[in-house]
Each structure stands twice: as structure tokens, then as C-alpha cells.
Coordinates of C-alpha atoms in Angstrom, one line a residue:
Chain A
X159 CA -117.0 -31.6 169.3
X160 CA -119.1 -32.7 166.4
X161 CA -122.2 -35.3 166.0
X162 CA -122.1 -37.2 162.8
X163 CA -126.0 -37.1 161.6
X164 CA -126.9 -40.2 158.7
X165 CA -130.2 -39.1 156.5
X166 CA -131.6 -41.1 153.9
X167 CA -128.4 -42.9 153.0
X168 CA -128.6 -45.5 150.1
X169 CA -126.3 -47.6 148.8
X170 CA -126.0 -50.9 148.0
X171 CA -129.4 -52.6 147.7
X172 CA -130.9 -51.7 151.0
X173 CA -133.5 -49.4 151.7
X174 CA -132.2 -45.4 153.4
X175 CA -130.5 -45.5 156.0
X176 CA -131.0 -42.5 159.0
X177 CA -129.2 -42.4 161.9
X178 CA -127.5 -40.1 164.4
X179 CA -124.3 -40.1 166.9
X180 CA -123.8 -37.6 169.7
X181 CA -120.6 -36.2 169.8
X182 CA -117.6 -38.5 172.1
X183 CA -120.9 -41.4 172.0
X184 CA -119.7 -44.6 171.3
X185 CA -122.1 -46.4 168.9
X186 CA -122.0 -50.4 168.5
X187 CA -123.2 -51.6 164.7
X188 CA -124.0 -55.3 164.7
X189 CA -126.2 -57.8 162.5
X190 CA -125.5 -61.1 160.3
X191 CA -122.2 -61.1 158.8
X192 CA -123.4 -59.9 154.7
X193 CA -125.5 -57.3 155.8
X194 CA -123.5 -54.7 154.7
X195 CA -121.8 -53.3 157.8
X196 CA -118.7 -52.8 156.1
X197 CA -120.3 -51.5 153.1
X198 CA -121.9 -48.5 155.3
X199 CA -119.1 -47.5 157.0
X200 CA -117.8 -47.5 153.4
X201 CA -120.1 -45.0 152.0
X202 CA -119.9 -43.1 155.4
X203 CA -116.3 -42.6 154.4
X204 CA -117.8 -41.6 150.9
X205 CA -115.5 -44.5 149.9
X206 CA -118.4 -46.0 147.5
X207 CA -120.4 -44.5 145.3
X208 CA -124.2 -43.1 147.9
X209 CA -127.0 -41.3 148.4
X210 CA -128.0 -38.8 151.2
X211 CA -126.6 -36.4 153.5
X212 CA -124.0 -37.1 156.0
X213 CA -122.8 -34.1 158.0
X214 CA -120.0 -33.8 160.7
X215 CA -121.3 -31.0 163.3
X216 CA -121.3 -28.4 161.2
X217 CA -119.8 -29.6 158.1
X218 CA -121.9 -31.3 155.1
X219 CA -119.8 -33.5 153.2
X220 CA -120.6 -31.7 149.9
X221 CA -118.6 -28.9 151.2
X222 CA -115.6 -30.3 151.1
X223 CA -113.4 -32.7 148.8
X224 CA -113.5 -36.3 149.6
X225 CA -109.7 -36.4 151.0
X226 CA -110.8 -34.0 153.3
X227 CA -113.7 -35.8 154.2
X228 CA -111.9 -39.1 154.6
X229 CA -109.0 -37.1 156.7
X230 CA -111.7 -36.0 159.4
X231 CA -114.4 -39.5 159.1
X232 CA -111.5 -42.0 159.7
X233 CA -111.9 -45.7 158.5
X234 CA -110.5 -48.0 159.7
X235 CA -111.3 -51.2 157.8
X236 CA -111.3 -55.0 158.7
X237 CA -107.8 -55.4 157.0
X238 CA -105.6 -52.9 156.8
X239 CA -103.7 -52.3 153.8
X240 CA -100.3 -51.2 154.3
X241 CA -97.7 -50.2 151.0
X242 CA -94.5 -48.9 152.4
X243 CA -92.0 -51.5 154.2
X244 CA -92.3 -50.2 157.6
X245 CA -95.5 -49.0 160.1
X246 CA -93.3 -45.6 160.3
X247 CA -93.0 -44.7 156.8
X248 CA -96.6 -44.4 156.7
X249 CA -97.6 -42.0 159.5
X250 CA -96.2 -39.1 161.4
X251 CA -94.5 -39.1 164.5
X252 CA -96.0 -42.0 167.0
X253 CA -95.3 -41.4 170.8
X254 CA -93.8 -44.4 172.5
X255 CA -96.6 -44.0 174.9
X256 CA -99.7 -44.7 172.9
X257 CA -97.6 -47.4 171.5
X258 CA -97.2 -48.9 174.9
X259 CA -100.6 -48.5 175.4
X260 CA -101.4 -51.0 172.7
X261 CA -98.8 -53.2 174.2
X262 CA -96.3 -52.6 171.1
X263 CA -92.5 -51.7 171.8
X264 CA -91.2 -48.7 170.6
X265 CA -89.5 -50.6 167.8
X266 CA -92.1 -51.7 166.5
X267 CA -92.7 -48.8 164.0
X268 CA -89.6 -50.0 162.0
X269 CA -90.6 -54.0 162.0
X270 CA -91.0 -55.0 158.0
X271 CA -95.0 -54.5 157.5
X272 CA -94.4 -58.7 156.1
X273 CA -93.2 -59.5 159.5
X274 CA -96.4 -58.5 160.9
X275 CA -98.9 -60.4 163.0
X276 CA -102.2 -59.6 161.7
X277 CA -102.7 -58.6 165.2
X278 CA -100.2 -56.1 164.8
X279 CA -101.2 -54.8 161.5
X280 CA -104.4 -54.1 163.3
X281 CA -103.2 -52.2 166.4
X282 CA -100.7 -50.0 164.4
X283 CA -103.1 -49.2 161.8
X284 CA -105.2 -48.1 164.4
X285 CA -102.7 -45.6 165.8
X286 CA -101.6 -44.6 162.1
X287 CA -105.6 -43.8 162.0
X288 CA -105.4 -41.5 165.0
X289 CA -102.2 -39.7 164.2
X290 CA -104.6 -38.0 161.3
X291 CA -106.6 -37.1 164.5
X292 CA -109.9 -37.3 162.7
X293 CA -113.3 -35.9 164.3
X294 CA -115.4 -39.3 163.8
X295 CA -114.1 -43.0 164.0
X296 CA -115.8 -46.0 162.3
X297 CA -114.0 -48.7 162.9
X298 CA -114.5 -52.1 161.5
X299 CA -114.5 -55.1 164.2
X300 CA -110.5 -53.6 165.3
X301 CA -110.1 -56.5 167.9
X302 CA -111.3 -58.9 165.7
X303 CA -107.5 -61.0 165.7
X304 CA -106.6 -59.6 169.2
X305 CA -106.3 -61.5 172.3
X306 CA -108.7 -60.3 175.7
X307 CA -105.7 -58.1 176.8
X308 CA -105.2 -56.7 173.9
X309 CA -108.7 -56.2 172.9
X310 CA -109.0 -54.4 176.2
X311 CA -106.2 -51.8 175.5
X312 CA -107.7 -51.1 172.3
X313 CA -111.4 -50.3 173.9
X314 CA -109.0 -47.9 176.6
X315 CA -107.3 -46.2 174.3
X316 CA -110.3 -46.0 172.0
X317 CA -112.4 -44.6 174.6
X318 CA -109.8 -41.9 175.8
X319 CA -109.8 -40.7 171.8
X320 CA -113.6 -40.0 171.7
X321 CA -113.8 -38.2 175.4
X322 CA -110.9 -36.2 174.7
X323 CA -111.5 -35.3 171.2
X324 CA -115.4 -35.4 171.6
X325 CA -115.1 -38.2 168.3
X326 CA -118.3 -40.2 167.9
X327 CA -117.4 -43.3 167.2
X328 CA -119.2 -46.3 165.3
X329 CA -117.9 -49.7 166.1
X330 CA -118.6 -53.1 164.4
X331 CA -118.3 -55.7 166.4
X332 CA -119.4 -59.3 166.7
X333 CA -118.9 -59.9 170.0
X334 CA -121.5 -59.6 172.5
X335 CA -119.9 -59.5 175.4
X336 CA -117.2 -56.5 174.1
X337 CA -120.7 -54.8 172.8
X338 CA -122.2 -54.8 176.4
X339 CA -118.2 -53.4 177.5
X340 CA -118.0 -50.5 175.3
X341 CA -121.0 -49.4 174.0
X342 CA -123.1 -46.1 174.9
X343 CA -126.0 -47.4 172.4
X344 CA -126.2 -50.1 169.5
X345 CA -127.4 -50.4 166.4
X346 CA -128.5 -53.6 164.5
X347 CA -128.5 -53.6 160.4
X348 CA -129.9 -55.9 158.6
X349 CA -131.7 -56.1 155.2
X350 CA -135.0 -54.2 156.4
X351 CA -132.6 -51.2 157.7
X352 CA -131.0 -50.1 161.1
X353 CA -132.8 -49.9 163.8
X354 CA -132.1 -49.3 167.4
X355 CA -131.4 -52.2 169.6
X356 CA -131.9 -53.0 173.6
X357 CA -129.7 -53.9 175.1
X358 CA -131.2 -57.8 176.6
Chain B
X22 CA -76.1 -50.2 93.3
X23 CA -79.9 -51.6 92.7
X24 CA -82.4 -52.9 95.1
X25 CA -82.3 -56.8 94.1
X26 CA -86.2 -57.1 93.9
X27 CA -88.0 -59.6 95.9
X28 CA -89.7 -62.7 94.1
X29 CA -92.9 -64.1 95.8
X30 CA -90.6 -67.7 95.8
X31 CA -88.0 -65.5 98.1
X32 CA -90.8 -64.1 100.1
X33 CA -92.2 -68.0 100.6
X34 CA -89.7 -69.2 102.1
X35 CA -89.6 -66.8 105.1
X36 CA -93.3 -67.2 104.9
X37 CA -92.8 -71.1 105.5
X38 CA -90.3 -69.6 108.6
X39 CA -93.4 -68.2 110.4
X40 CA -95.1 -71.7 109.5
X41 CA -92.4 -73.9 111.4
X42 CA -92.6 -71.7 114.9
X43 CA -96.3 -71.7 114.9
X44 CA -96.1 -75.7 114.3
X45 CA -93.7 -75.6 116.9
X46 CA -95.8 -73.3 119.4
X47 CA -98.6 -76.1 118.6
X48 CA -96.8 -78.8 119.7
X49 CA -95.6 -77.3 122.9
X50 CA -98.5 -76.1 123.6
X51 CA -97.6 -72.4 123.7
X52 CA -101.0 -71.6 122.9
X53 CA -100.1 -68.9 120.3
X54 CA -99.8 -70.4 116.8
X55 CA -103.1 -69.6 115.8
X56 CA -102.6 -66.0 117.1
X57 CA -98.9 -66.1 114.7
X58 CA -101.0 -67.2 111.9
X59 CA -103.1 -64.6 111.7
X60 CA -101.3 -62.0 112.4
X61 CA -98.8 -63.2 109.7
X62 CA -101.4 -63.0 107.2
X63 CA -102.7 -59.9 108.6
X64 CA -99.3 -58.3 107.8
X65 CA -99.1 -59.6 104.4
X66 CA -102.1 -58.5 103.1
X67 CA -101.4 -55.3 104.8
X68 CA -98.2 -54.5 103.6
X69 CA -99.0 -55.5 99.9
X70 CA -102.2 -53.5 100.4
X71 CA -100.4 -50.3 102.0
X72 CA -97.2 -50.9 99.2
X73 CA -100.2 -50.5 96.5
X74 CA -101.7 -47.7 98.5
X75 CA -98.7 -45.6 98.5
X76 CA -97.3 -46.6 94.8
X77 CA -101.1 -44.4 94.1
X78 CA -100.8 -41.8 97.1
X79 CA -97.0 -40.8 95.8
X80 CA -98.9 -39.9 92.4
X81 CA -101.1 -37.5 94.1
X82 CA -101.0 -34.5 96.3
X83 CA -104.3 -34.1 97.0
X84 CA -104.1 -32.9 100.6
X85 CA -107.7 -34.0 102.0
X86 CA -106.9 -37.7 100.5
X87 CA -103.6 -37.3 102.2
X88 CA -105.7 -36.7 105.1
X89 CA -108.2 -38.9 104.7
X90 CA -105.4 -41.5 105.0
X91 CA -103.5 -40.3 107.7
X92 CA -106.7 -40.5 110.1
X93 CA -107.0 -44.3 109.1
X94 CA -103.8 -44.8 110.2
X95 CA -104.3 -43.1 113.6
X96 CA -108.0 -44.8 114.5
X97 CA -106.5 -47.8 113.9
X98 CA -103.8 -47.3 116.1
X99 CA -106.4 -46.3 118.7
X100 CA -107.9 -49.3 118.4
X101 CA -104.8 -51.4 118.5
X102 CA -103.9 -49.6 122.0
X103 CA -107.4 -50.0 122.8
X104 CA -107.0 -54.0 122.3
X105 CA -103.8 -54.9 124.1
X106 CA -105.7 -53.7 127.2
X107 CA -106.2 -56.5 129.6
X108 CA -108.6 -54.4 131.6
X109 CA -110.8 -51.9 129.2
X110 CA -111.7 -48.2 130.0
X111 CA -115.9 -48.9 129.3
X112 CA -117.6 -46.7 127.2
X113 CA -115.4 -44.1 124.6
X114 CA -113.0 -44.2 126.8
X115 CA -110.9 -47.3 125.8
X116 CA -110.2 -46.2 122.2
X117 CA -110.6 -42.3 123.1
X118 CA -108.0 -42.6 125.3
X119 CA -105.8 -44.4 123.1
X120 CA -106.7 -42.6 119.6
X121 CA -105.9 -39.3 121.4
X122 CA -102.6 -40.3 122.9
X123 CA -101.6 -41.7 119.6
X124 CA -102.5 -38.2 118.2
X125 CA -100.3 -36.8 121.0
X126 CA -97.5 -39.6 120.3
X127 CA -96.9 -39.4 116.7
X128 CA -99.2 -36.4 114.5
X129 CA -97.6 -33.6 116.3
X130 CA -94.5 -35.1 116.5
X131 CA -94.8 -35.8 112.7
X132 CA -95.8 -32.7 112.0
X133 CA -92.6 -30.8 113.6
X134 CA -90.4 -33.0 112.0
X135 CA -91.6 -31.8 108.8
X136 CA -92.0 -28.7 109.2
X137 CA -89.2 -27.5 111.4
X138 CA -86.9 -30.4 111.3
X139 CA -86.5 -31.7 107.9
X140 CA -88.7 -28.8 105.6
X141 CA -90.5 -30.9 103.3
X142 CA -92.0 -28.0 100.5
X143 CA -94.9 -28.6 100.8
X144 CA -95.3 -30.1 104.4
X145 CA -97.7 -33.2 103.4
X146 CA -95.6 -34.1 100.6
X147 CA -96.6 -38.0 100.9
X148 CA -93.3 -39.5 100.5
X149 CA -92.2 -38.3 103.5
X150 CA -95.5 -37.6 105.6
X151 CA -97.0 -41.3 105.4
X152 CA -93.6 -43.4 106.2
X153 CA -93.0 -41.1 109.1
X154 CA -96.4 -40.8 110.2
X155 CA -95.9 -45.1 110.1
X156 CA -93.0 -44.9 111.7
X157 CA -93.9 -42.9 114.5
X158 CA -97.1 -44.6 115.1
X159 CA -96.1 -48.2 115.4
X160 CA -93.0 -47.6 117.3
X161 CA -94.9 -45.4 119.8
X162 CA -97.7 -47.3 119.9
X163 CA -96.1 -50.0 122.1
X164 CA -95.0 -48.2 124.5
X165 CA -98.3 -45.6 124.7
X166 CA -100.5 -49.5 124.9
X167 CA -97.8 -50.8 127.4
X168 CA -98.3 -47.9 129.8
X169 CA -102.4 -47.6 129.5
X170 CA -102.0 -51.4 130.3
X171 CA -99.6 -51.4 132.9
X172 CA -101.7 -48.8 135.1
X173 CA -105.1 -50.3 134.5
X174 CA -103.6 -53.5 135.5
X175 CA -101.8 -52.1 138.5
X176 CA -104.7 -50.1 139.3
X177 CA -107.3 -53.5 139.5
X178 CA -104.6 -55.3 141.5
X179 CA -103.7 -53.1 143.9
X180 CA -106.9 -51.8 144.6
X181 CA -106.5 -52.1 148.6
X182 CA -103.5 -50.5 148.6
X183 CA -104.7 -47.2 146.5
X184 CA -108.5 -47.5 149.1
X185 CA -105.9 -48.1 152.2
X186 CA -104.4 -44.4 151.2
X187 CA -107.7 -43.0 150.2
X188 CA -109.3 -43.6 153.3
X189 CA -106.6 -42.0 155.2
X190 CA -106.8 -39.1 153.6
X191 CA -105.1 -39.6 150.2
X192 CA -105.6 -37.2 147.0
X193 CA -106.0 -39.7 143.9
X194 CA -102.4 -38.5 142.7
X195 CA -100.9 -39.0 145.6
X196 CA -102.7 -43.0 145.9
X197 CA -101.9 -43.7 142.3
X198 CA -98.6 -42.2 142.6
X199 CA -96.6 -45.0 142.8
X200 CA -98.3 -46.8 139.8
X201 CA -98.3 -43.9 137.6
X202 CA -94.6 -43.7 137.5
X203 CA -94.1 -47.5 137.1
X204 CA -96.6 -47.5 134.4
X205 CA -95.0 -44.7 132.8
X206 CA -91.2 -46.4 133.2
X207 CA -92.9 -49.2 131.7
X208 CA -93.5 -47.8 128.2
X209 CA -90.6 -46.0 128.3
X210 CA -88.0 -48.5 129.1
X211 CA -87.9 -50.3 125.7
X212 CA -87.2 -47.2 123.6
X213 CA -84.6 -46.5 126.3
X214 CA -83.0 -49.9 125.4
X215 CA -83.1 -49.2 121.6
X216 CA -81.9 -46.2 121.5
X217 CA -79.1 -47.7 124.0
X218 CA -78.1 -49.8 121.8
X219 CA -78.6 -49.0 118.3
X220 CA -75.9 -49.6 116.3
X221 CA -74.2 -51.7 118.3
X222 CA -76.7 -54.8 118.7
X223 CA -79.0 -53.7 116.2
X224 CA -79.5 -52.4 112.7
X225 CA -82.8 -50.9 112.8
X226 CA -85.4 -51.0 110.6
X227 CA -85.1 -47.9 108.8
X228 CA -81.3 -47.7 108.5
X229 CA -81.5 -51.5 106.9
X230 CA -83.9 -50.6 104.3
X231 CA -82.2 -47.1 102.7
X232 CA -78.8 -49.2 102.6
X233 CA -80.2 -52.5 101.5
X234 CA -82.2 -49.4 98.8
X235 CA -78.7 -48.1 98.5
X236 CA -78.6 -45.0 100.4
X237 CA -74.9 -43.8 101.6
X238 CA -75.0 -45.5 105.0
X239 CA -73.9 -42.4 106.8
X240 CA -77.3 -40.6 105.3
X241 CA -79.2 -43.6 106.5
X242 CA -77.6 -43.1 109.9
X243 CA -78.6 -39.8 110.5
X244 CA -81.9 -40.7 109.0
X245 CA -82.1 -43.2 111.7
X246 CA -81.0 -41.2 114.6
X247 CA -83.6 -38.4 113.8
X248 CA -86.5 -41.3 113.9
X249 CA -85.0 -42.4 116.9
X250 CA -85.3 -39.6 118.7
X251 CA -88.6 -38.5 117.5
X252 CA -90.0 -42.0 118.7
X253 CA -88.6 -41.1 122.2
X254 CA -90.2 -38.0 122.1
X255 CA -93.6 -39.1 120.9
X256 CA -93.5 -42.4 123.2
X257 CA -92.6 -40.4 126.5
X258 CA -95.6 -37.4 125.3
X259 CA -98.0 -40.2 124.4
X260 CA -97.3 -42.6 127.5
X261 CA -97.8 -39.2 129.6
X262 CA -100.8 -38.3 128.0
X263 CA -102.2 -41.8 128.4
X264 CA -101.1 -42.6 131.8
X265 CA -102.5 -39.0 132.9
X266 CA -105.7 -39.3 131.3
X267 CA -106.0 -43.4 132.1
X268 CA -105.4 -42.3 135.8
X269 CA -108.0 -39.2 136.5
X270 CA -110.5 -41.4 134.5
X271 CA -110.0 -44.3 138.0
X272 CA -111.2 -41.9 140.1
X273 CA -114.8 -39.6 140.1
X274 CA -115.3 -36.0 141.4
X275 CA -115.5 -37.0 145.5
X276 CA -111.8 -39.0 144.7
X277 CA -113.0 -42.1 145.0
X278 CA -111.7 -45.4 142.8
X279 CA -113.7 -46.3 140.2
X280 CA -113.0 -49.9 139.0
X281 CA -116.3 -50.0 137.7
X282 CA -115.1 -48.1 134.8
X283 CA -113.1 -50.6 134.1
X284 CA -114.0 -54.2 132.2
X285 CA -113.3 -57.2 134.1
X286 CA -109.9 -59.2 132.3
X287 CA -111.4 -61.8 129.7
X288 CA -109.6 -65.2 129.6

């Protein structure tokens, strides 16, 4: 179980950023597309060059190397990038069940990554994500090319990863209506900061 | 036999050789003609220069002017890997990086084939020192500025794929991996093809000159094979050096991809 804690991160061009989640709490991030949402979950991820401290329960990130870092914050970004030719190649073993959960076949780790739906690429680069079993999530709108059924089975499985694991998890999304679904608490950035936002 | 000695008339007419492509490249519209031109002069004055150059340096054996020459050679080797970059290390780093995988490439290679190979008394005798030195830095050179270019390249292009591995964990070698090794096959792979077929398709350079200077061509041969091999050597020490140094130089202390520290392509 671990809380991620944000202070006085800067990067970019807008002003520190402080911010906390609990441990297993999902945490919507929202605001006008160009705000920089990806860009903080970048620097979360210590993918971009930042300022402040960002600490995992106990762990500061200065104590340990950025792989490790990345290995326990896991990204996952808008478009996943993939490099071998199949989903299987670039992950460990996948049960068949939490592919089924996603609605994929079992086969589908040994489809050719070009034969993909981007839908696809989304849903098993979510699950090569989780087979690194990180201690935080920030995922970057994941439903974005799914359909409502799909969408749905991604919240579930989502969900089950933070109570089980205790993962806080910080979730761009666009979508009001999956925010008001999902979310435990939002937060809105835009260029004056984040702040805390009602839910209305 | 005597070396039948080159008029400027004989040398002319190749020149006028040169003049016909890049008239040619004009009017297809290659784009490149201009780029011949120069280059064609460049080598001309160059070679005349160097050929007066070394008529002196032969006279001498003053070690520190021996020196003094052999480091103009190598910084401007840097600078030539330096220049065929499409994307450019900022800062010292495009023409260190370069300068010190030429040194890597061809001084100590150089230096062990004089000393322990061929035994030149003393070891910077110039006759041999400064055509090997030449040798080994122009023919390594390619390969060493191919490799820097390839992974720099590789590295801009494929920037999601080497963040995609990163962010799930990754060490730098292990995200660069793939482009490491084809950017090192890359300089390799035309020295492999030269030495594959020396001989059979081609004369090279070296082996023409000492018989067309009248050299027993089974001396030249061996001659040859000995450069060969040494340019194999260097290109493979160079290219690793480069490619090694090129690809820790992508990435800062927390292991993240720096592209920043690379200059956007010109053109």
C-alpha cells in the first residue's frame, strides 16, 4: 500500500505543481486539451526532465534509478508504442482470464502488433502495464478509442488493480460522464495549476 | 620498370571526367553537382598540397613536426565525422565524439602496426607513419561517421519506441539495444564487403599504386592485406567506441532520452 505525494513539481512552463493520492484512490485529472496533462504524468514517470519531490509511500524517487522508478509508477500513455511483432513478445506470461476480462481471446497475444485495432493496442498495452505490477498507475485517457462495453471492462479491471494492490491511480479522462463513474476525487489542470474540483 | 609520371594535360582530362557527371547531375536535377565540384577541387588542392607536404616531411625527422602533423590529420577527421551527421551531438560533443573515435579507429591502430607489426627503426619514421596514419583514417572514417549517424538518426526516429520501453521499465541499453547493434552493423558492413571481395572485384587502392610504382605485386599484396585488416580492426574499435559513447550521451543520469542534445536535421 503506498500514497504517491506531488510537491512543488515544475516542468514545462507552468507554475509547481502539489498534489496528493491516497493509496488504492482513484484520482480523475481533467482540463483543456494543451494543458499539459500528458506532460505531468510525464514528469511523474520522471520521463522529462522536472523539479520537486515525488515520493511513493515510503520511497523518494532520488533513491532509486529511473528504470526502477518507471517499473513501480507505470505510464501508460495515449498511444502505446509497441517494437516487437507480437503483444506476447513484449510481456510476461498473460492469464487467459484478465484477457477475457478485456474482452480479448486468448490468441490475441500472438496477432501481428500491425494487425491491431487501435482499440486493441490500447487494451493489451494496458495488461502488458500491469504484468510489471507497478505500485501507482497514471494512465493517459485508456478508453479513449474503446467502445462503452469495452470502456466499462477497462474501469472493472482497473478498479480491481488499485483495491487489490492498494495502487493509486491517476486517470486522464475527457469524458464527463466516465469521470462521475470511476472517480474517488478529480483534479482539474490548467495553466494557473491544479486544483481540486467538485464534483457539479 | 619506372613510374610513367603524370603530366597536368593527363591529369585534365580526368579532371574534365568529373566536369561531365556534375553537368550531368545538373541537368537531371540530382542536386549534387555543385557539391562534386567542390569537393573535386577540394581534393586537388589537397593532394598537391599534402604531395608537397610530404616531399618536405620525408626530409625531416623531427618528431614533434611529425606530430604536429599527425594531429591535423586526426582533428580534421573529427570534424569530417562531425559533418556527415544529419542530427549533431550539441555542444563538444559532435566533434569530441568523433575526434576521439578516430583516435580510437586509426592512432592506435597505427601505432601497433609500426611498432609490433611492421618495426619501423625508429617508429615515426614518416614514410611509413603518415601514409598509414592516411590510410587508416580515411578508410575508417566512413564507417566510424556511418555508425555515429545511423544511431543519432535511429535514435530521433524512433523516439516512441526507445520512451514505450523506458516507461515500462527499460535500462537505456536495453531501449537502445536494438539500434546500437544496427548502427554498429551499419559501419561495419562495407569493410566487410571489401575485404570480401578484394582481389576478386577490386584492386584496391594501395595494391594499384606500389605496382603501377613497380613493386613485386606479391609484396603489394601482402602490403594490401595487412591495411586491410588493420582498417577492420580500427573501423570495428572506432564504430564501437562511437556508437558506445554516441548512445550513453542520449540518455542523462535518471535514464531518460535526451533528444535535446541533439540538433534538429537541417534541409
Amino acid at each position: 500500500m503506498a500514497d504517491l505525494q506531488v510537491r512543488g513539481l515544475g516542468f514545462h512552463n507552468l507554475p509547481p505543481l502539489s498534489f496528493s493520492l491516497a493509496a488504492a484512490e482513484l484520482v480523475v485529472l481533467s482540463g483543456p486539451s494543451g494543458c499539459g496533462k500528458s506532460l505531468l504524468l510525464r514528469a511523474l514517470a520522471d520521463l522529462d526532465q522536472n523539479q520537486g519531490e515525488v515520493s511513493l509511500g515510503q520511497w523518494q524517487r532520488e533513491q532509486m534509478s529511473g528504470p526502477d522508478w518507471r517499473r513501480r509508477l507505470g505510464l501508460l500513455p495515449a498511444e502505446p508504442h509497441w517494437w516487437l511483432n507480437t503483444p506476447a513478445e513484449h510481456m510476461p506470461e498473460v492469464s487467459a482470464e484478465s484477457l477475457a476480462e478485456l474482452g480479448l481471446p486468448a490468441e490475441a497475444l500472438g496477432w501481428q502488433i500491425s494487425r491491431l485495432s487501435t482499440g486493441e493496442r490500447q487494451r493489451l498495452a494496458l495488461l502488458r502495464l500491469l504484468a510489471n505490477r507497478p505500485d501507482a498507475l497514471l494512465l493517459d485517457e485508456p478508453t479513449a478509442n474503446l467502445d462503452q462495453a469495452n470502456s466499462l471492462r477497462v474501469e472493472a479491471l482497473v478498479r480491481r488493480y488499485a483495491s487489490s494492490t492498494g495502487a493509486p491511480v491517476l486517470w486522464v479522462s475527457h469524458d464527463a460522464e466516465q469521470r462521475r463513474r470511476i472517480a474517488d476525487r478529480q483534479l482539474l489542470l490548467d495553466h494557473s495549476g491544479i486544483q481540486e474540483q467538485p464534483w457539479t | 620498370m619506372d613510374l610513367i609520371v603524370l603530366t597536368p594535360f593527363d591529369l585534365s582530362l580526368s579532371a574534365i571526367l568529373v566536369l561531365l557527371l556534375a553537368l550531368l547531375s545538373y541537368r537531371l536535377q540530382l542536386g549534387v553537382g555543385r557539391r562534386m565540384l567542390i569537393a573535386a577541387a577540394r581534393s586537388t588542392v589537397q593532394l598537391l598540397l599534402i604531395g608537397m607536404v610530404l616531399k618536405f616531411l620525408f626530409s625531416q625527422s623531427d618528431p614533434f613536426l611529425i606530430g604536429a602533423v599527425t594531429l591535423i590529420m586526426l582533428l580534421v577527421a573529427g570534424h569530417e565525422v562531425m559533418a556527415r551527421q544529419k542530427h549533431r551531438y550539441i555542444g563538444p560533443w559532435a566533434f569530441g565524439i568523433g575526434t576521439f573515435s578516430m583516435l580510437i579507429s586509426s592512432f592506435s591502430v597505427t601505432l601497433i602496426a609500426l611498432v609490433v607489426i611492421i618495426g619501423v627503426e625508429p617508429w615515426y619514421s614518416p614514410q611509413y607513419l603518415i601514409p598509414l596514419l592516411g590510410m587508416l583514417l580515411g578508410n575508417t572514417m566512413s564507417g566510424v561517421a556511418l555508425s555515429l549517424d545511423n544511431l543519432s538518426r535511429s535514435a530521433w526516429e524512433k523516439r516512441a519506441i526507445i520512451e514505450a520501453q523506458l516507461m515500462l521499465g527499460a535500462h537505456y541499453y536495453q531501449a537502445i539495444g536494438q539500434i546500437r547493434r544496427e548502427a554498429l552493423r551499419s559501419g561495419l558492413i562495407p569493410i566487410i564487403n571489401s575485404m570480401s571481395v578484394a582481389g576478386l572485384v577490386s584492386l584496391p587502392g594501395m595494391m594499384t599504386g606500389q605496382i603501377l610504382g613497380g613493386s613485386p605485386p606479391l609484396d603489394a599484396a601482402k602490403y594490401q592485406l595487412l591495411i586491410l585488416l588493420l582498417i577492420a580492426f580500427g573501423t570495428g574499435m572506432g564504430s564501437i567506441a562511437a556508437v558506445y559513447i554516441g548512445s550513453i550521451r542520449l540518455f542523462d543520469e535518471r535514464q531518460r532520452l535526451r533528444l535535446d542534445r541533439l540538433r534538429a536535421a537541417r534541409d
